[in-house]
XYZ file of C-alpha atoms in Angstrom:
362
model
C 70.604 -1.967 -102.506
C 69.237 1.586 -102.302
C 71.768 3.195 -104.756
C 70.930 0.397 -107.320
C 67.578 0.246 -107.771
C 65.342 2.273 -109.423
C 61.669 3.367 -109.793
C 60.428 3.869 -113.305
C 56.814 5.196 -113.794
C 55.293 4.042 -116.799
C 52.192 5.518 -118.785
C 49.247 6.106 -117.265
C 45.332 6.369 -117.867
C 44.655 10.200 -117.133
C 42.157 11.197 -114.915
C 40.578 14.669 -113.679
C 41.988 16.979 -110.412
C 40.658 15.548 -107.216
C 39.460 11.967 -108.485
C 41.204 8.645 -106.924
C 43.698 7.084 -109.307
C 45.977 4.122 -110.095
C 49.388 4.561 -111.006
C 51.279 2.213 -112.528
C 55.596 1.415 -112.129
C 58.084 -0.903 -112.550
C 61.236 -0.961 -110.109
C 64.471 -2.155 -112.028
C 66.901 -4.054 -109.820
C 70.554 -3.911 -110.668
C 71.602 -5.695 -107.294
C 73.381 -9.235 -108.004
C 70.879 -10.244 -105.250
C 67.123 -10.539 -106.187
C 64.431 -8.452 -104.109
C 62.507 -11.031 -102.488
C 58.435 -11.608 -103.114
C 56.442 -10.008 -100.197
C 58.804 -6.797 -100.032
C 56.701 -3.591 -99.383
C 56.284 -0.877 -101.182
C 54.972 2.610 -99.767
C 53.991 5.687 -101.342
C 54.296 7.814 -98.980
C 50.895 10.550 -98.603
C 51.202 14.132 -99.745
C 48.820 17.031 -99.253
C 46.910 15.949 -102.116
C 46.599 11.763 -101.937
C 46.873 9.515 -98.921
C 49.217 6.998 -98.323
C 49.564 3.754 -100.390
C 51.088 0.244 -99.581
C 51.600 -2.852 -101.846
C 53.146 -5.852 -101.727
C 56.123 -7.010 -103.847
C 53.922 -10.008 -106.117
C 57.281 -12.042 -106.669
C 60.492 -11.879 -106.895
C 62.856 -9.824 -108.852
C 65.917 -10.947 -110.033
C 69.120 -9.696 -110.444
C 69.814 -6.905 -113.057
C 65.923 -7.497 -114.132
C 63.018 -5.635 -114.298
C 59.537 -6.176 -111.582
C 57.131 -5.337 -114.780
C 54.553 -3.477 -114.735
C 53.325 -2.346 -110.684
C 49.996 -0.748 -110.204
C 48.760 1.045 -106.788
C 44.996 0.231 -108.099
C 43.036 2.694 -105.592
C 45.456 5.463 -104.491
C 42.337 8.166 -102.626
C 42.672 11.377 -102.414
C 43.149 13.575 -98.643
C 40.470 15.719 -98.038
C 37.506 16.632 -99.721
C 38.356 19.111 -102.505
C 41.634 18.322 -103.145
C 43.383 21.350 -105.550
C 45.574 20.798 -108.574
C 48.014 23.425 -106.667
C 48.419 20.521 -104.472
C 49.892 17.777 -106.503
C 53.122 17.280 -105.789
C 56.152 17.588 -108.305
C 57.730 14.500 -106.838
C 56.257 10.826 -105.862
C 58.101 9.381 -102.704
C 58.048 5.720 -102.151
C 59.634 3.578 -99.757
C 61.198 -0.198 -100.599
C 61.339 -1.999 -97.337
C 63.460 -5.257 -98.785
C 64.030 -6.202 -94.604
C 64.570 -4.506 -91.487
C 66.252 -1.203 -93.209
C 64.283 1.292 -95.747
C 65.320 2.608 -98.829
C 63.723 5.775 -99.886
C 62.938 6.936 -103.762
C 61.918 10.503 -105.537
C 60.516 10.005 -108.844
C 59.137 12.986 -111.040
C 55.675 13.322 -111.214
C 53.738 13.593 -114.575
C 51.018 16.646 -114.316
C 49.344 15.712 -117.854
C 47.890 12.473 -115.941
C 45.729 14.783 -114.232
C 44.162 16.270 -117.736
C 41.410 13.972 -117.230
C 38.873 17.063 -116.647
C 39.621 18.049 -120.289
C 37.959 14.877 -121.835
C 34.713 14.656 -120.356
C 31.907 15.584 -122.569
C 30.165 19.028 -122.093
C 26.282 18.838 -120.710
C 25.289 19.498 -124.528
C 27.781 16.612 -126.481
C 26.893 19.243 -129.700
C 28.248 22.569 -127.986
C 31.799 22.445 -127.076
C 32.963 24.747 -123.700
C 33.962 28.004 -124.767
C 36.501 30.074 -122.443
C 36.848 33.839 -123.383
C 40.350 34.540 -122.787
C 40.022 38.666 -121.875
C 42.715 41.108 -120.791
C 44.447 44.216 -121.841
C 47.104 43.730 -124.444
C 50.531 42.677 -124.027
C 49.313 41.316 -120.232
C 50.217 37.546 -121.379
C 46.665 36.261 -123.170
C 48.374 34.570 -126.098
C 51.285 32.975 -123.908
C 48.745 31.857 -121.315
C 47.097 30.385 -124.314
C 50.454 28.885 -125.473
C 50.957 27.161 -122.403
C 47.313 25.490 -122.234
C 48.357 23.860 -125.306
C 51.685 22.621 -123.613
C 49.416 21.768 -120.681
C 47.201 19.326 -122.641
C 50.476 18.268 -124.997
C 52.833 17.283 -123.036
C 55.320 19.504 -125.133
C 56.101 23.056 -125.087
C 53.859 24.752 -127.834
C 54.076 28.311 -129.588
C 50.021 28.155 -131.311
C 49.585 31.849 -130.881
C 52.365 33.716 -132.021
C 54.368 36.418 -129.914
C 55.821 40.051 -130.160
C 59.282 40.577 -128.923
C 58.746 39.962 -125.204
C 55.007 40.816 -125.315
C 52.162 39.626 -127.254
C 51.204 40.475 -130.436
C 48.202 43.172 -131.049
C 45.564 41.112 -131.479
C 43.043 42.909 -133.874
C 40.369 40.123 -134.161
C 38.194 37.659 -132.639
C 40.445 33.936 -132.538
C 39.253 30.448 -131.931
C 41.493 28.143 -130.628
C 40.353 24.755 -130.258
C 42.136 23.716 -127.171
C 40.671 19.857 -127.139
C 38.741 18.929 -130.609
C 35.045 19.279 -129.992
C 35.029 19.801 -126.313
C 36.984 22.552 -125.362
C 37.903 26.268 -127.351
C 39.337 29.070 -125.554
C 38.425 32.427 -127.656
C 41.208 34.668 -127.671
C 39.588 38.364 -127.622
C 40.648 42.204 -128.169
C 42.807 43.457 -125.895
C 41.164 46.124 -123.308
C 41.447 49.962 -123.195
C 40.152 52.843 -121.157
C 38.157 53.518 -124.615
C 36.755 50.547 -125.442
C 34.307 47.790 -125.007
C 32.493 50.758 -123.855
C 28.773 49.549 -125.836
C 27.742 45.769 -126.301
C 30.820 44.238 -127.391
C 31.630 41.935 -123.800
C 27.698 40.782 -124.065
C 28.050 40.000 -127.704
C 31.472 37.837 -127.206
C 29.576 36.095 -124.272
C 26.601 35.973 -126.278
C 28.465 34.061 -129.732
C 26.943 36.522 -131.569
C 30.507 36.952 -132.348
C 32.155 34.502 -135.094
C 35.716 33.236 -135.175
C 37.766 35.782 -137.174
C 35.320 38.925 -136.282
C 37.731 41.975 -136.904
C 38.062 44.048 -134.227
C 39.261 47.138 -135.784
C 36.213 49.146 -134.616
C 35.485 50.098 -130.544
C 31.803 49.571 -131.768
C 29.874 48.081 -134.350
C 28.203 50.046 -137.243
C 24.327 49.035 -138.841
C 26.142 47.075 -141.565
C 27.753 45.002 -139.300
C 24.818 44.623 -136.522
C 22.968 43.037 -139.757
C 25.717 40.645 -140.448
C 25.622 39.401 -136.949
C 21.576 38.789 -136.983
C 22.322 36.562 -140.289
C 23.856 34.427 -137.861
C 22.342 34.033 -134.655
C 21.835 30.316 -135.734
C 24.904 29.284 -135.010
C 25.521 31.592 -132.269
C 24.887 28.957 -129.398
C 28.216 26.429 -130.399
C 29.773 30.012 -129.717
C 28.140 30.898 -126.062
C 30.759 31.776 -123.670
C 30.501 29.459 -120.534
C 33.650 30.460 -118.504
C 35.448 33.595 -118.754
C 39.603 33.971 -117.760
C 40.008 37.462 -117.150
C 44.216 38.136 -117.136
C 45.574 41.009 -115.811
C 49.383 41.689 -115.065
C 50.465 40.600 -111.516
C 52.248 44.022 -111.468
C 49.249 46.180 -111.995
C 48.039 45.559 -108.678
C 50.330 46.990 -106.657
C 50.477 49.496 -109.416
C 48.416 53.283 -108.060
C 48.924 54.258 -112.014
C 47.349 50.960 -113.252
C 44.028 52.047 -110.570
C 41.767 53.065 -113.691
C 42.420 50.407 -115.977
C 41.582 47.772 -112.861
C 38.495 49.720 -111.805
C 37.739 48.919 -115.666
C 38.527 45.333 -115.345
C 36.455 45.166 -111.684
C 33.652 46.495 -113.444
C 33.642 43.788 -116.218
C 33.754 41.651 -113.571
C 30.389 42.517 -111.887
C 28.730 43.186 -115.879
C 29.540 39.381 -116.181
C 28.911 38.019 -112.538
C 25.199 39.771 -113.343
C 25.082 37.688 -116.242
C 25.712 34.537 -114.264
C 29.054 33.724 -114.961
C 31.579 32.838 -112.400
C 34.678 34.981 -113.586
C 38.064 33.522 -112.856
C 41.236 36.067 -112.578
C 44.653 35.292 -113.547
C 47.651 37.529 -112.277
C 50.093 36.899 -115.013
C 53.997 37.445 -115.010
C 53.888 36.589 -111.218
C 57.606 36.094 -111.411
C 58.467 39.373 -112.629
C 56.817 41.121 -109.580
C 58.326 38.714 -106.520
C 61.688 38.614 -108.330
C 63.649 36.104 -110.116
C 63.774 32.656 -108.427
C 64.530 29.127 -109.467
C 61.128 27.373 -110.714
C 62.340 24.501 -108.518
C 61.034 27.278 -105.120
C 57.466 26.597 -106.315
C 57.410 22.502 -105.202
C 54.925 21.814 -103.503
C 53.940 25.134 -102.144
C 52.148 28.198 -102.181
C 55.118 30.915 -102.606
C 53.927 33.680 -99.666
C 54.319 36.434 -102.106
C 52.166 34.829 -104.205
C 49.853 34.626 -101.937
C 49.762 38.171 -100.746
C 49.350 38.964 -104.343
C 46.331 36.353 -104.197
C 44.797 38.339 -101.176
C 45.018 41.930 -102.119
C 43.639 41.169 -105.747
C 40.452 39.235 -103.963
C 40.313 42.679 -101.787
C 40.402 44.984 -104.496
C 38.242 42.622 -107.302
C 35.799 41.194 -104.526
C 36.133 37.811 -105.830
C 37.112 34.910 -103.304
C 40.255 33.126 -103.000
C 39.397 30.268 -105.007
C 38.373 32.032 -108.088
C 42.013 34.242 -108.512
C 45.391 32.915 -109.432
C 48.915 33.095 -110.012
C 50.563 32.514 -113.338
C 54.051 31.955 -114.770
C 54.421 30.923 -118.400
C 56.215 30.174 -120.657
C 59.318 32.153 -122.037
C 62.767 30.389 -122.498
C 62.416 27.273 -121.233
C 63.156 23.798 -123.396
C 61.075 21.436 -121.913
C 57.850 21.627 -120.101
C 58.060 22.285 -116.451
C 56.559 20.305 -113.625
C 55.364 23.494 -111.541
C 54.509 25.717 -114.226
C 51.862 23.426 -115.782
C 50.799 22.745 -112.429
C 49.742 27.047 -112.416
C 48.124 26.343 -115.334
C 46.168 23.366 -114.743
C 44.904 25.052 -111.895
C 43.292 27.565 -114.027
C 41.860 24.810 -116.499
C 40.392 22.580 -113.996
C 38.118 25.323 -112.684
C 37.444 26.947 -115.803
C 35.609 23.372 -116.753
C 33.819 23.231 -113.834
C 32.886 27.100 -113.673
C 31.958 26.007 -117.228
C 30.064 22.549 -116.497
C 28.113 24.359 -113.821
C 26.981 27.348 -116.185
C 25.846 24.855 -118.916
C 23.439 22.904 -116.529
C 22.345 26.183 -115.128
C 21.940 27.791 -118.624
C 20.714 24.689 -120.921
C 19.974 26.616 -123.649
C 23.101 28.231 -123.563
């Protein structure tokens, strides 16, 4: 029986990281005996959802299909459950009698997008994250794989140099979901610049989409054009801010200046009241080459000791830095490394939410 059944999820209503959720499945029975009404059906509990049970409604026949199976109410363990948490494989059990047949079935990560649909406190202003780093660190393929996050299919939206970014030499909106959510994609960091009022100004929207960046600081002509349009400058505001730096750099003693740069951004914007989120990019390239597939399920203890010295050096806490693969040569969307990604996202909107309702003019 086990080898000739099968477990097929089917689509499913999305909903945000940490909220309960129904799944729905249909188990296909190529047996020549049917699979008898009353027949459970576990899911067994992970580190992210507790366990859920369900009885088989009626029979299935032979080489026929159960239709469509919902767990209605499957809760989540613990309080704050993480999207680094939810695991890359569903395991359910099919107890037809006295003997057990167990089943792994690939999980689906966009079902947990749910975050991404919600309205912002202020339905007219979308959430604005300002995407901020050094140049060639990984900003546009981070942004790249947000899109292949929220699309379920890889997606190259920003355009990249051979193996790094491209320069970029203006101010780029990129809206990530139509009329709630744009990430801002913004000039890469020097020693030399942002040195004036240019990181209040992006945070400000006093910035537009397509701003050229060619200048370290802005002239009177330019100063002008901005005050023409401080009207509009609010659908701009900045309400979460992803601050990428490369995973290497911080074990890096030649890299110390450009980071005491970067940790100094980091209390200009914390004054301002933003929560700032850090992403250690290219985390692969600095713990070695290893199969994607070593990331189910758990936190890789490199990782993590990359985790802990950043939060040392940057003085930020644990939950507010984070690891980051993306993507390079693969086909196909992976499991694990939208999982990195979505980890990101789902605090950016609540960093985001919570600066809104702090800030409502903002």
């Amino acid at each position: 029986m086990g080898s000739n059944c099968s477990i097929i999820l089917l689509p499913q209503a999305k909903v945000g990281v940490g909220m309960d959720f129904g799944l729905h499945f249909e188990i296909k029975n190529d047996n020549d005996a049917p699979l008898k009404k009353g027949m459970r059906i576990t899911l067994k509990d992970s580190s992210y959802y507790r366990q859920a049970d369900l009885l088989l409604p009626k029979d299935i026949q032979p080489f026929s299909s159960s239709g469509q199976l919902t767990f209605a109410n499957i809760r989540m363990k613990g309080q704050h459950p993480l999207a680094s948490e939810i695991p890359s494989y569903l395991e359910f059990i099919l107890t037809p009698s006295v003997r057990s047949y167990s089943f792994s079935v690939p999980n689906n990560i966009n079902q947990f997008t749910g975050d991404f649909l919600q309205e912002p406190p202020n339905p007219n202003i979308p959430f604005n994250f300002l995407i901020y780093g050094r140049n060639g660190v990984g900003k546009s393929s981070f942004i790249n794989s947000c899109y292949t996050l929220l699309r379920d299919r890889l997606c190259h939206i920003v355009p990249i140099g051979a193996g790094t970014d491209h320069i970029t030499t203006c101010l780029n909106k990129y809206p990530l979901i139509d009329k709630k959510v744009n990430l801002w994609d913004t000039w890469g960091v020097n020693e030399e610049n942002y040195q004036k009022n240019e990181l209040s100004d992006f945070l400000s929207g006093m910035l537009p989409d397509g701003w050229e960046m060619s200048e370290t600081k802005l002239n009177e002509t330019e100063r002008k054009t901005i005050e023409q349009i401080q009207e509009t400058a609010p659908s701009r505001r900045i309400h979460a801010i992803i601050i990428i730096v490369g995973a290497s750099t911080i074990f890096d003693d030649s890299q110390e200046i450009f980071n005491e740069k970067i940790k100094n951004d980091i209390l200009k914007v914390q004054r301002l009241g933003y929560t700032p989120l850090l992403v250690l990019n290219r985390a692969d390239e600095l713990i070695g080459k290893f199969s994607v597939r070593m990331l189910d399920d758990i936190r890789h203890p490199k990782m993590e000791e990359l985790r802990q010295k950043a939060c040392e050096f940057f003085a930020l806490p644990i939950t507010q830095v984070f690891c980051q693969i993306n993507y390079r040569m693969q086909e196909r969307p992976q499991f694990n490394l939208d999982r990195m990604t979505l980890s990101v996202l789902s605090k950016a909107i609540h960093v985001a939410k919570d600066f809104m309702e702090r800030h409502p003019a903002a």
